[in-house]
CSV table of C-alpha atoms in Angstrom, one decimal:
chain,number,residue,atom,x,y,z
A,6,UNK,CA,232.4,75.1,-15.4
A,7,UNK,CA,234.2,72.0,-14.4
A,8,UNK,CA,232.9,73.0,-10.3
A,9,UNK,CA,229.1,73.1,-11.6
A,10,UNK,CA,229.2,70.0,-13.5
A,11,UNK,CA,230.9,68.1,-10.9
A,12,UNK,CA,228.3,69.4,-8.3
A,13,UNK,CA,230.9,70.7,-5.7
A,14,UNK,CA,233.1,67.9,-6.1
A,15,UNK,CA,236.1,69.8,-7.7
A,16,UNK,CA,236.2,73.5,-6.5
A,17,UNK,CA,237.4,76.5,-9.3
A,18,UNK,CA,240.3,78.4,-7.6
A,19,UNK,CA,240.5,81.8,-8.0
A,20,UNK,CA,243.5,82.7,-9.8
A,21,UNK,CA,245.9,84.6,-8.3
A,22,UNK,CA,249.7,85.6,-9.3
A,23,UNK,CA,252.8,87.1,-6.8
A,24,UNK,CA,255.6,88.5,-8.6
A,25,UNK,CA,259.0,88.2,-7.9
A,26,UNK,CA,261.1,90.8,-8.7
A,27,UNK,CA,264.6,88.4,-8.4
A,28,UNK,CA,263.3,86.0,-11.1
A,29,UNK,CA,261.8,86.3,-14.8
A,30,UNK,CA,258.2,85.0,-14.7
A,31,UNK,CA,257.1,83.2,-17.8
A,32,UNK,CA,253.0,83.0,-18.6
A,33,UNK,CA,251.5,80.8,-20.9
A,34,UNK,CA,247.6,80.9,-21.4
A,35,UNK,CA,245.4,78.4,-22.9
A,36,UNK,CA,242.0,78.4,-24.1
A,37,UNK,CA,239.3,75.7,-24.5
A,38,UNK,CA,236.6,76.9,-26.9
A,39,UNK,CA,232.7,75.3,-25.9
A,40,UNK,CA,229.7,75.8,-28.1
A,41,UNK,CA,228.6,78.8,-26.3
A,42,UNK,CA,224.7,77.6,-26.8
A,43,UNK,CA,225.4,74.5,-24.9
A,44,UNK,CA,224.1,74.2,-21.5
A,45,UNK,CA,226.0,73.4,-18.3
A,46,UNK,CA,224.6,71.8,-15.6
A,47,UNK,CA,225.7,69.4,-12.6
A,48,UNK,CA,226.1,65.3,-13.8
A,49,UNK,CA,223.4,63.6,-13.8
A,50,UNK,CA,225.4,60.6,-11.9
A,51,UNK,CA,226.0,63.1,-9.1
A,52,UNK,CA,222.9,63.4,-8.0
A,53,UNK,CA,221.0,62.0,-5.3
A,54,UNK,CA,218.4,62.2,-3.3
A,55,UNK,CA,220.9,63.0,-0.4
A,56,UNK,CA,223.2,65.1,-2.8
A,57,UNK,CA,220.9,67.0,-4.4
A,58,UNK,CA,222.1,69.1,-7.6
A,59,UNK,CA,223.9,72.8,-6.4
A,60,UNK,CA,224.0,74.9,-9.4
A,61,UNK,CA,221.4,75.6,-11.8
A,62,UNK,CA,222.1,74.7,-15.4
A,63,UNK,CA,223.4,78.4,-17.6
A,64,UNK,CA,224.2,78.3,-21.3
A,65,UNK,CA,228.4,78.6,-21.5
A,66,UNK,CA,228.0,82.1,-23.3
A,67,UNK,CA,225.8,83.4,-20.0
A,68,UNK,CA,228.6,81.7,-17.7
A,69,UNK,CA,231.1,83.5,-19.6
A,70,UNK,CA,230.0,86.8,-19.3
A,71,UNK,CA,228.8,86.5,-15.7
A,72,UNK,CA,232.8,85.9,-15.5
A,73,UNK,CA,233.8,88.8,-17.1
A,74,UNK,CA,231.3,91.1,-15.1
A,75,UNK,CA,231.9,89.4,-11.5
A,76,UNK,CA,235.7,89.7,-12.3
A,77,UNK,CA,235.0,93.5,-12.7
A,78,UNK,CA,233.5,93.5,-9.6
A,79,UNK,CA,235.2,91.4,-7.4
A,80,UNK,CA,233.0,89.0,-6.9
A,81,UNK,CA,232.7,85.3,-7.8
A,82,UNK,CA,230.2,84.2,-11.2
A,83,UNK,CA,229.7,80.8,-9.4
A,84,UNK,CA,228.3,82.0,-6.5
A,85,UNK,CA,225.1,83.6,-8.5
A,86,UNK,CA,224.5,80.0,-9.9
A,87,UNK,CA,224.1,78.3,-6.6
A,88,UNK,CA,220.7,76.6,-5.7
């Protein structure tokens, strides 16, 4: 989310894990719950006639399930949202 509303700026890494077998890995997950009717969309401020807006605007709910099923697939969510 933060990628699209940044327009590019600040790219989402794809998480990614290596174990060690020699040392105890600890995980801790957090979550950030969003109003899943409110829209996303790039900042206004970011865009310019010469940095035009990258990412259409999705409803968090939509972008959260296009996670879940790209994930299954291999593939990336944020690449279907691209202009």
């Amino acid at each position: 989310m933060t990628q699209i509303m940044s327009n590019g700026i600040f790219k989402s890494p794809v998480h990614r894990v290596i174990t060690n077998a020699k040392k105890e890995r600890l995980s801790v997950a957090g979550d950030y719950s969003v109003d899943h009717e409110r829209e996303i969309e790039p900042s206004a401020q970011l865009i310019d006639e010469k940095r035009p807006a990258l990412y259409m605007k999705v409803k968090v709910k939509d972008y959260i399930a296009g996670l879940y099923e790209h994930f299954s697939q291999g593939t990336m969510v944020i690449d279907t949202l691209q202009i």
